[in-house]
Tab-separated table of C-alpha atoms and ligand atoms in Angstrom:
chain	number	residue	atom	x	y	z
A	1	MET	CA	276.442	89.043	127.364
A	2	CYS	CA	275.574	92.675	128.014
A	3	TYR	CA	272.328	92.507	126.037
A	4	HIS	CA	270.066	93.038	129.024
A	5	ARG	CA	272.285	95.407	130.990
A	6	GLY	CA	269.918	98.119	132.145
A	7	MET	CA	270.018	101.659	130.801
A	8	LYS	CA	267.974	104.464	132.368
A	9	ILE	CA	266.570	107.169	130.123
A	10	THR	CA	264.680	110.364	130.956
A	11	PHE	CA	261.942	110.790	128.370
A	12	PHE	CA	260.945	114.437	127.850
A	13	ASP	CA	257.755	115.838	126.319
A	14	ALA	CA	256.003	112.478	126.746
A	15	LYS	CA	252.516	112.081	125.304
A	16	ASP	CA	250.056	109.280	125.964
A	17	TYR	CA	250.520	107.993	122.427
A	18	ASP	CA	254.306	107.634	122.920
A	19	ILE	CA	254.303	105.520	126.044
A	20	PRO	CA	252.953	102.044	125.070
A	21	ALA	CA	255.431	101.366	122.243
A	22	PHE	CA	258.437	102.715	124.184
A	23	GLU	CA	257.519	100.601	127.225
A	24	ARG	CA	257.102	97.518	125.045
A	25	TYR	CA	260.418	97.822	123.166
A	26	GLY	CA	262.230	99.129	126.261
A	27	LYS	CA	261.254	96.033	128.225
A	28	GLU	CA	262.398	93.789	125.402
A	29	TYR	CA	265.877	95.370	125.229
A	30	GLY	CA	266.529	96.272	128.871
A	31	ILE	CA	266.014	100.033	128.581
A	32	SER	CA	263.871	101.733	131.242
A	33	PHE	CA	262.205	105.052	130.561
A	34	LYS	CA	261.094	107.646	133.086
A	35	PHE	CA	258.396	109.667	131.318
A	36	PHE	CA	258.009	113.412	131.898
A	37	GLU	CA	255.410	115.634	130.246
A	38	THR	CA	257.691	118.632	130.486
A	39	LYS	CA	260.034	119.593	127.664
A	40	LEU	CA	263.795	119.526	128.024
A	41	GLY	CA	265.312	122.960	128.523
A	42	GLU	CA	267.692	124.755	130.837
A	43	ASP	CA	265.140	124.690	133.687
A	44	THR	CA	264.276	121.018	133.371
A	45	ALA	CA	267.634	119.449	132.462
A	46	GLU	CA	268.095	118.667	136.173
A	47	LEU	CA	265.505	115.871	135.800
A	48	ALA	CA	268.111	113.912	133.845
A	49	ARG	CA	270.641	113.865	136.685
A	50	GLY	CA	271.784	110.304	137.320
A	51	TYR	CA	270.297	108.962	134.062
A	52	ASP	CA	272.304	107.451	131.212
A	53	GLY	CA	270.502	109.357	128.512
A	54	VAL	CA	267.618	111.581	127.500
A	55	CYS	CA	265.000	110.891	124.870
A	56	VAL	CA	263.730	114.063	123.181
A	57	PHE	CA	261.420	115.277	120.433
A	58	VAL	CA	261.296	118.172	117.978
A	59	ASN	CA	260.630	121.010	120.393
A	60	ASP	CA	262.936	120.032	123.227
A	61	ASP	CA	265.842	122.420	123.642
A	62	VAL	CA	269.200	120.673	123.338
A	63	GLY	CA	271.213	123.828	122.783
A	64	ALA	CA	274.729	124.389	124.137
A	65	PRO	CA	273.762	125.406	127.723
A	66	VAL	CA	271.510	122.341	128.071
A	67	VAL	CA	274.221	120.062	126.658
A	68	GLU	CA	276.713	121.403	129.228
A	69	LYS	CA	274.254	120.682	132.023
A	70	LEU	CA	273.432	117.197	130.781
A	71	ALA	CA	277.116	116.328	130.446
A	72	SER	CA	277.804	117.522	133.992
A	73	TYR	CA	274.991	115.253	135.275
A	74	GLY	CA	276.604	112.214	133.645
A	75	VAL	CA	274.202	111.959	130.692
A	76	ARG	CA	275.994	110.301	127.774
A	77	THR	CA	273.283	109.992	125.125
A	78	VAL	CA	270.696	112.207	123.493
A	79	ALA	CA	268.214	109.999	121.646
A	80	LEU	CA	266.087	111.998	119.241
A	81	ARG	CA	262.816	110.259	118.517
A	82	CYS	CA	262.514	112.179	115.236
A	83	ALA	CA	264.472	112.741	112.020
A	84	GLY	CA	265.202	116.490	112.221
A	85	TYR	CA	267.948	117.629	114.616
A	86	ASN	CA	267.949	121.415	114.245
A	87	ASN	CA	267.194	121.691	118.000
A	88	VAL	CA	270.472	119.984	119.027
A	89	ASP	CA	273.857	121.715	119.281
A	90	LEU	CA	275.914	118.893	117.801
A	91	THR	CA	279.174	120.770	118.152
A	92	SER	CA	278.724	121.013	121.932
A	93	CYS	CA	277.800	117.331	122.110
A	94	PHE	CA	280.911	116.109	120.307
A	95	GLY	CA	283.239	114.133	122.548
A	96	LYS	CA	280.777	114.226	125.462
A	97	ILE	CA	277.371	113.000	124.431
A	98	HIS	CA	276.376	110.629	121.638
A	99	VAL	CA	273.444	111.913	119.594
A	100	VAL	CA	271.251	109.380	117.821
A	101	ARG	CA	268.116	109.891	115.777
A	102	VAL	CA	265.466	108.040	113.817
A	103	PRO	CA	266.391	108.922	110.226
A	104	ALA	CA	263.293	107.395	108.667
A	105	TYR	CA	260.321	105.980	110.505
A	106	SER	CA	257.744	106.362	107.855
A	107	PRO	CA	258.270	108.798	105.042
A	108	HIS	CA	254.824	107.734	103.835
A	109	ALA	CA	253.204	109.042	107.023
A	110	VAL	CA	254.416	112.585	106.278
A	111	ALA	CA	253.969	112.398	102.503
A	112	GLU	CA	250.395	111.116	102.831
A	113	HIS	CA	249.599	113.839	105.356
A	114	ALA	CA	250.916	116.459	102.942
A	115	MET	CA	248.623	115.104	100.239
A	116	ALA	CA	245.711	114.916	102.704
A	117	LEU	CA	246.185	118.608	103.456
A	118	LEU	CA	246.497	119.467	99.786
A	119	LEU	CA	243.310	117.635	98.801
A	120	THR	CA	241.432	119.067	101.768
A	121	SER	CA	242.488	122.534	100.730
A	122	VAL	CA	241.892	122.397	96.990
A	123	ARG	CA	238.522	120.605	97.324
A	124	ARG	CA	237.456	122.734	100.335
A	125	ILE	CA	236.721	119.616	102.408
A	126	HIS	CA	237.327	121.480	105.677
A	127	ARG	CA	234.627	123.971	104.825
A	128	ALA	CA	232.210	121.326	103.531
A	129	TYR	CA	232.702	119.238	106.677
A	130	ASN	CA	231.709	122.121	108.933
A	131	ARG	CA	228.715	122.975	106.752
A	132	THR	CA	227.215	119.522	106.474
A	133	LYS	CA	227.603	119.057	110.257
A	134	ASP	CA	225.063	121.862	110.419
A	135	PHE	CA	222.915	120.344	107.644
A	136	ASN	CA	223.983	123.169	105.355
A	137	PHE	CA	224.320	121.579	101.932
A	138	SER	CA	224.965	124.768	99.979
A	139	LEU	CA	227.890	124.554	97.548
A	140	ALA	CA	228.512	128.295	97.459
A	141	GLY	CA	232.223	129.065	97.689
A	142	LEU	CA	233.281	125.402	97.520
A	143	THR	CA	234.595	125.392	93.942
A	144	GLY	CA	237.966	123.684	93.928
A	145	PHE	CA	240.531	122.872	91.287
A	146	GLU	CA	241.957	119.632	89.897
A	147	LEU	CA	245.479	118.485	90.644
A	148	HIS	CA	245.725	116.503	87.427
A	149	GLY	CA	247.968	118.367	84.972
A	150	ARG	CA	249.093	120.949	87.560
A	151	THR	CA	252.757	121.588	88.344
A	152	VAL	CA	253.991	120.661	91.799
A	153	GLY	CA	257.376	121.964	92.948
A	154	VAL	CA	259.028	119.779	95.558
A	155	VAL	CA	261.837	121.328	97.606
A	156	GLY	CA	263.980	118.539	99.067
A	157	THR	CA	263.850	115.170	97.325
A	158	GLY	CA	264.951	112.930	100.173
A	159	LYS	CA	262.866	110.141	101.639
A	160	ILE	CA	259.722	112.174	102.294
A	161	GLY	CA	260.031	114.304	99.166
A	162	ARG	CA	260.291	111.182	97.004
A	163	ALA	CA	257.294	109.529	98.684
A	164	PHE	CA	255.315	112.723	98.066
A	165	ILE	CA	256.482	112.824	94.437
A	166	GLU	CA	255.209	109.277	93.879
A	167	ILE	CA	251.796	110.264	95.197
A	168	CYS	CA	251.713	113.398	93.033
A	169	ARG	CA	252.650	111.416	89.942
A	170	GLY	CA	249.759	109.070	90.738
A	171	PHE	CA	247.522	112.123	90.561
A	172	GLY	CA	248.874	113.002	87.119
A	173	MET	CA	250.762	116.072	88.280
A	174	ARG	CA	253.853	117.427	86.531
A	175	VAL	CA	256.696	117.293	89.050
A	176	ILE	CA	259.597	119.726	89.213
A	177	ALA	CA	262.059	119.762	92.079
A	178	TYR	CA	264.849	121.657	93.743
A	179	ASP	CA	267.450	119.994	95.944
A	180	LYS	CA	270.918	121.070	96.976
A	181	PHE	CA	272.041	117.549	96.078
A	182	PRO	CA	269.860	116.500	93.119
A	183	SER	CA	269.565	112.848	92.185
A	184	GLU	CA	267.918	110.897	89.388
A	185	ILE	CA	264.196	110.439	89.928
A	186	GLU	CA	261.968	109.133	87.195
A	187	GLY	CA	259.558	111.723	85.884
A	188	VAL	CA	261.134	114.580	87.837
A	189	THR	CA	262.885	117.608	86.381
A	190	TYR	CA	265.265	119.487	88.669
A	191	VAL	CA	265.131	123.262	88.256
A	192	PRO	CA	266.721	126.203	90.080
A	193	LEU	CA	264.786	127.298	93.166
A	194	GLU	CA	263.717	130.558	91.558
A	195	GLU	CA	262.181	128.752	88.583
A	196	LEU	CA	260.350	126.404	90.946
A	197	LEU	CA	258.961	129.367	92.875
A	198	ARG	CA	257.852	131.138	89.703
A	199	THR	CA	256.209	128.205	87.925
A	200	SER	CA	254.673	125.864	90.529
A	201	ASP	CA	250.935	125.669	91.179
A	202	VAL	CA	251.699	123.773	94.380
A	203	ILE	CA	254.933	123.986	96.394
A	204	SER	CA	255.742	121.366	99.010
A	205	LEU	CA	258.699	121.749	101.385
A	206	HIS	CA	260.614	118.600	102.345
A	207	CYS	CA	264.121	119.882	103.023
A	208	PRO	CA	265.664	120.151	106.485
A	209	LEU	CA	265.868	123.421	108.384
A	210	THR	CA	269.415	124.732	108.146
A	211	GLU	CA	270.994	128.183	108.033
A	212	GLU	CA	270.606	128.015	104.260
A	213	THR	CA	266.948	127.038	104.246
A	214	TYR	CA	265.834	129.386	107.052
A	215	HIS	CA	262.968	131.512	105.655
A	216	LEU	CA	263.307	129.864	102.247
A	217	ILE	CA	259.846	131.264	101.650
A	218	GLY	CA	260.403	134.832	102.777
A	219	ARG	CA	259.430	138.258	101.437
A	220	GLU	CA	261.620	137.976	98.345
A	221	ALA	CA	260.346	134.499	97.475
A	222	VAL	CA	256.714	135.558	97.916
A	223	GLU	CA	257.202	138.198	95.205
A	224	MET	CA	258.283	135.452	92.770
A	225	LEU	CA	255.378	133.063	93.403
A	226	LYS	CA	252.827	132.179	90.773
A	227	LYS	CA	249.498	133.787	91.633
A	228	GLY	CA	247.217	131.357	93.470
A	229	VAL	CA	249.977	128.929	94.479
A	230	VAL	CA	249.235	126.452	97.277
A	231	ILE	CA	252.086	126.171	99.776
A	232	LEU	CA	252.545	123.028	101.850
A	233	ASN	CA	254.936	122.829	104.776
A	234	THR	CA	255.232	119.539	106.616
A	235	SER	CA	258.950	119.971	107.271
A	236	ARG	CA	259.971	122.680	109.753
A	237	GLY	CA	258.169	125.932	110.548
A	238	ALA	CA	261.092	128.296	110.059
A	239	LEU	CA	261.408	127.345	106.388
A	240	ILE	CA	258.647	129.932	105.989
A	241	ASP	CA	258.624	133.510	107.231
A	242	ALA	CA	255.064	133.377	108.586
A	243	GLU	CA	254.577	137.158	108.432
A	244	ALA	CA	255.628	137.206	104.777
A	245	LEU	CA	253.168	134.360	104.163
A	246	VAL	CA	250.289	136.259	105.796
A	247	ASP	CA	251.157	139.247	103.634
A	248	GLY	CA	251.285	137.068	100.504
A	249	ILE	CA	247.850	135.626	101.296
A	250	LYS	CA	246.357	139.052	102.016
A	251	ARG	CA	247.691	140.307	98.670
A	252	ARG	CA	246.085	137.272	96.974
A	253	ILE	CA	249.459	136.003	95.703
A	254	VAL	CA	249.317	132.839	97.781
A	255	GLY	CA	246.060	131.014	97.085
A	256	ALA	CA	246.224	128.666	100.058
A	257	ALA	CA	248.635	127.416	102.708
A	258	CYS	CA	248.693	124.076	104.487
A	259	LEU	CA	250.953	124.051	107.494
A	260	ASP	CA	251.772	121.139	109.748
A	261	VAL	CA	254.615	123.103	111.297
A	262	TYR	CA	254.983	126.705	112.402
A	263	GLU	CA	258.031	128.751	113.245
A	264	GLU	CA	256.880	129.592	116.755
A	265	GLU	CA	255.245	126.237	117.427
A	266	SER	CA	257.383	125.126	120.343
A	267	ASP	CA	255.306	126.835	123.054
A	268	LEU	CA	251.980	125.895	121.481
A	269	PHE	CA	251.914	122.673	119.526
A	270	PHE	CA	251.184	119.306	121.148
A	271	ARG	CA	249.095	121.042	123.851
A	272	ASP	CA	245.439	122.014	124.279
A	273	PHE	CA	244.861	125.779	124.262
A	274	SER	CA	241.126	125.664	123.597
A	275	GLY	CA	239.476	128.203	125.889
A	276	HIS	CA	242.664	130.267	126.108
A	277	ILE	CA	243.604	133.515	124.426
A	278	VAL	CA	246.522	132.658	122.176
A	279	GLU	CA	249.037	135.500	122.174
A	280	ASP	CA	250.599	134.727	118.800
A	281	ASP	CA	248.867	137.148	116.416
A	282	VAL	CA	250.490	135.746	113.283
A	283	LEU	CA	249.282	132.225	113.998
A	284	ALA	CA	245.850	133.531	114.998
A	285	ARG	CA	245.641	135.445	111.707
A	286	LEU	CA	246.671	132.382	109.710
A	287	ILE	CA	244.153	130.142	111.470
A	288	SER	CA	241.398	132.691	110.892
A	289	MET	CA	241.862	132.535	107.116
A	290	PRO	CA	239.537	130.211	105.172
A	291	ASN	CA	242.337	129.202	102.807
A	292	VAL	CA	244.808	128.226	105.523
A	293	LEU	CA	244.856	124.790	107.108
A	294	VAL	CA	246.928	124.190	110.201
A	295	THR	CA	247.608	120.833	111.809
A	296	GLY	CA	249.740	120.681	114.935
A	297	HIS	CA	252.848	118.786	113.786
A	298	GLN	CA	250.746	115.712	113.199
A	299	ALA	CA	252.173	114.446	109.917
A	300	PHE	CA	254.253	111.712	111.570
A	301	LEU	CA	251.404	110.432	113.733
A	302	THR	CA	250.490	107.000	112.410
A	303	GLU	CA	250.482	103.642	114.171
A	304	GLU	CA	253.221	102.431	111.845
A	305	ALA	CA	255.453	105.432	112.473
A	306	LEU	CA	255.011	105.334	116.264
A	307	ALA	CA	256.066	101.674	116.375
A	308	ASN	CA	259.062	102.355	114.095
A	309	ILE	CA	260.122	105.374	116.136
A	310	ALA	CA	260.063	103.429	119.417
A	311	GLU	CA	261.831	100.382	117.985
A	312	THR	CA	264.589	102.389	116.256
A	313	THR	CA	265.137	104.647	119.276
A	314	VAL	CA	265.462	101.668	121.608
A	315	LYS	CA	267.860	99.944	119.195
A	316	ASN	CA	269.881	103.174	118.923
A	317	LEU	CA	270.203	103.237	122.715
A	318	VAL	CA	271.219	99.582	122.749
A	319	SER	CA	273.947	100.271	120.198
A	320	VAL	CA	275.295	103.162	122.294
A	321	ARG	CA	275.239	100.906	125.359
A	322	ASP	CA	276.782	97.835	123.775
A	323	GLY	CA	279.755	99.438	121.963
A	324	GLY	CA	280.839	99.485	118.323
A	325	LEU	CA	279.561	101.575	115.441
A	326	ILE	CA	276.371	103.488	116.151
A	327	GLU	CA	274.398	103.306	112.924
A	328	ASN	CA	272.195	106.347	113.490
A	329	GLU	CA	274.712	108.555	115.240
A	330	LEU	CA	274.933	112.245	114.354
A	331	CYS	CA	278.272	113.766	115.027
A	332	TYR	CA	280.242	116.800	114.086
A	333	ARG	CA	283.729	115.356	113.881
A	334	CYS	CA	284.226	115.827	110.165
A	335	GLY	CA	281.505	118.427	109.655
A	336	LYS	CA	279.418	116.096	107.466
A	337	VAL	CA	276.821	115.331	110.050
A	338	GLU	CA	274.872	112.709	108.158
A	339	ASP	CA	277.373	111.479	105.607
A	340	CYS	CA	280.352	110.842	107.829
A	341	LYS	CA	279.083	107.398	108.815
A	342	LYS	CA	279.808	106.224	105.283
A	343	ASN	CA	283.515	106.672	106.028
A	344	ARG	CA	283.756	105.228	109.493
A	345	SER	CA	283.861	101.739	110.889
A	346	GLU	CA	283.692	102.618	114.568
A	347	ARG	CA	281.893	105.121	116.740
A	348	CYS	CA	282.976	108.745	116.525
A	349	PHE	CA	284.398	108.998	120.040
B	1	NAI	P1	266.050	113.451	103.968
B	1	NAI	O1	267.343	113.743	104.649
B	1	NAI	O2	265.797	112.093	103.435
B	1	NAI	O3	265.831	114.503	102.767
B	1	NAI	C1	266.120	115.862	102.860
B	1	NAI	C2	266.442	116.373	101.460
B	1	NAI	O4	266.645	117.782	101.542
B	1	NAI	C3	267.732	115.764	100.883
B	1	NAI	O5	267.508	115.302	99.567
B	1	NAI	C4	268.710	116.917	100.909
B	1	NAI	O6	269.667	116.859	99.859
B	1	NAI	C5	267.777	118.099	100.759
B	1	NAI	N1	268.391	119.352	101.175
B	1	NAI	C6	269.324	119.554	102.134
B	1	NAI	N2	269.655	120.857	102.190
B	1	NAI	C7	268.915	121.483	101.238
B	1	NAI	C8	268.828	122.821	100.808
B	1	NAI	N3	269.584	123.790	101.346
B	1	NAI	N4	267.968	123.106	99.816
B	1	NAI	C9	267.217	122.133	99.240
B	1	NAI	N5	267.266	120.849	99.598
B	1	NAI	C10	268.104	120.526	100.595
B	1	NAI	O7	264.933	113.880	105.027
B	1	NAI	P2	263.409	113.397	105.079
B	1	NAI	O8	263.304	112.167	105.891
B	1	NAI	O9	262.843	113.402	103.717
B	1	NAI	O10	262.753	114.577	105.951
B	1	NAI	C11	262.674	115.893	105.468
B	1	NAI	C12	262.278	116.831	106.602
B	1	NAI	O11	260.955	116.522	107.020
B	1	NAI	C13	263.119	116.654	107.893
B	1	NAI	O12	264.272	117.477	107.845
B	1	NAI	C14	262.187	117.090	108.968
B	1	NAI	O13	262.432	118.457	109.266
B	1	NAI	C15	260.779	116.958	108.356
B	1	NAI	N6	259.919	115.991	109.062
B	1	NAI	C16	258.679	116.417	109.506
B	1	NAI	C17	257.826	115.548	110.150
B	1	NAI	C18	256.456	115.958	110.613
B	1	NAI	O14	255.817	115.236	111.401
B	1	NAI	N7	255.914	117.079	110.157
B	1	NAI	C19	258.237	114.163	110.424
B	1	NAI	C20	259.528	113.802	109.869
B	1	NAI	C21	260.337	114.702	109.239
């Protein structure tokens, strides 16, 4: 039985919190990981030479030039330890490298983080926290507003969007939604995107980043927004044109923004820049605003999600290694990256 046949994987962008679960599940299934702090890119792809696969995260670069290099080094698998795959050139991978991902590790982790940001923002908890640390118990400027009865517009009603909707309904919010592929969800009314932008008190983005959704909240959209709207983005940074957002906040159209992701995050997030001068003026401006909350792509970071991510990734690698259909494979053969598995009974190539 090939169950314990070894498989060697280069693990890029490794963080201390990743390692224990990957070592544990790797040992169980005969997969060994070599952990590197560096991200995958054209300059670092060489580290994967002689390995069976690479394990990557959201800000690793798996574009066409990197794929060509990996393939020439004998790498046959890219294992994404995340759901989104906008950083992978799937077309270049087809026929050479299997791409697997973790489609859902804990939608609740992200949905709960979105609500945590929203509550923090609308009840000014971030400001109160800093004040009371300094024994300043003044309430000046801390007036919030209630979510109950407000309209939340959810863009993207997949796994995370639905989990977020459930939470919002628990708060007594009216839920409207926009999705390219709407489905039936109790208590949710689908509306065109423009109507959602014009009528929501809170907008939460849970769709993937694609060519269509790039800068979904851009200059034009900002002009349509309801005055005082709170914008939440726990999906991908480039769904929002950050400069247009800054402008919308300065013009008092956008009342608050809560961002777990940022368009230019790849050179900044997941690292400690305290004590450094950050060059990104747009991010610096956003962070300086009292009505903007930024977390550094942290929404997924729960004990439950980390264990699920490691277990699913290791099982994905095992299924590539052991033959047959690869459940969580992403491929470009028929152009329907996620749906094509419904129509196939064996691996794509
Ligand atoms: P999902 O695939 O279950 O749902 C995505 C939804 O977006 C689907 O209902 C789909 O029909 C819809 N959609 C696709 N194209 C659209 C378009 N052009 N306009 C409107 N809706 C569209 O994905 P899931 O698991 O809910 O994740 C959503 C996103 O959350 C991921 O793409 C990923 O970028 C992000 N994410 C962020 C994390 C974080 O730590 N901040 C962690 C995990 C995911």
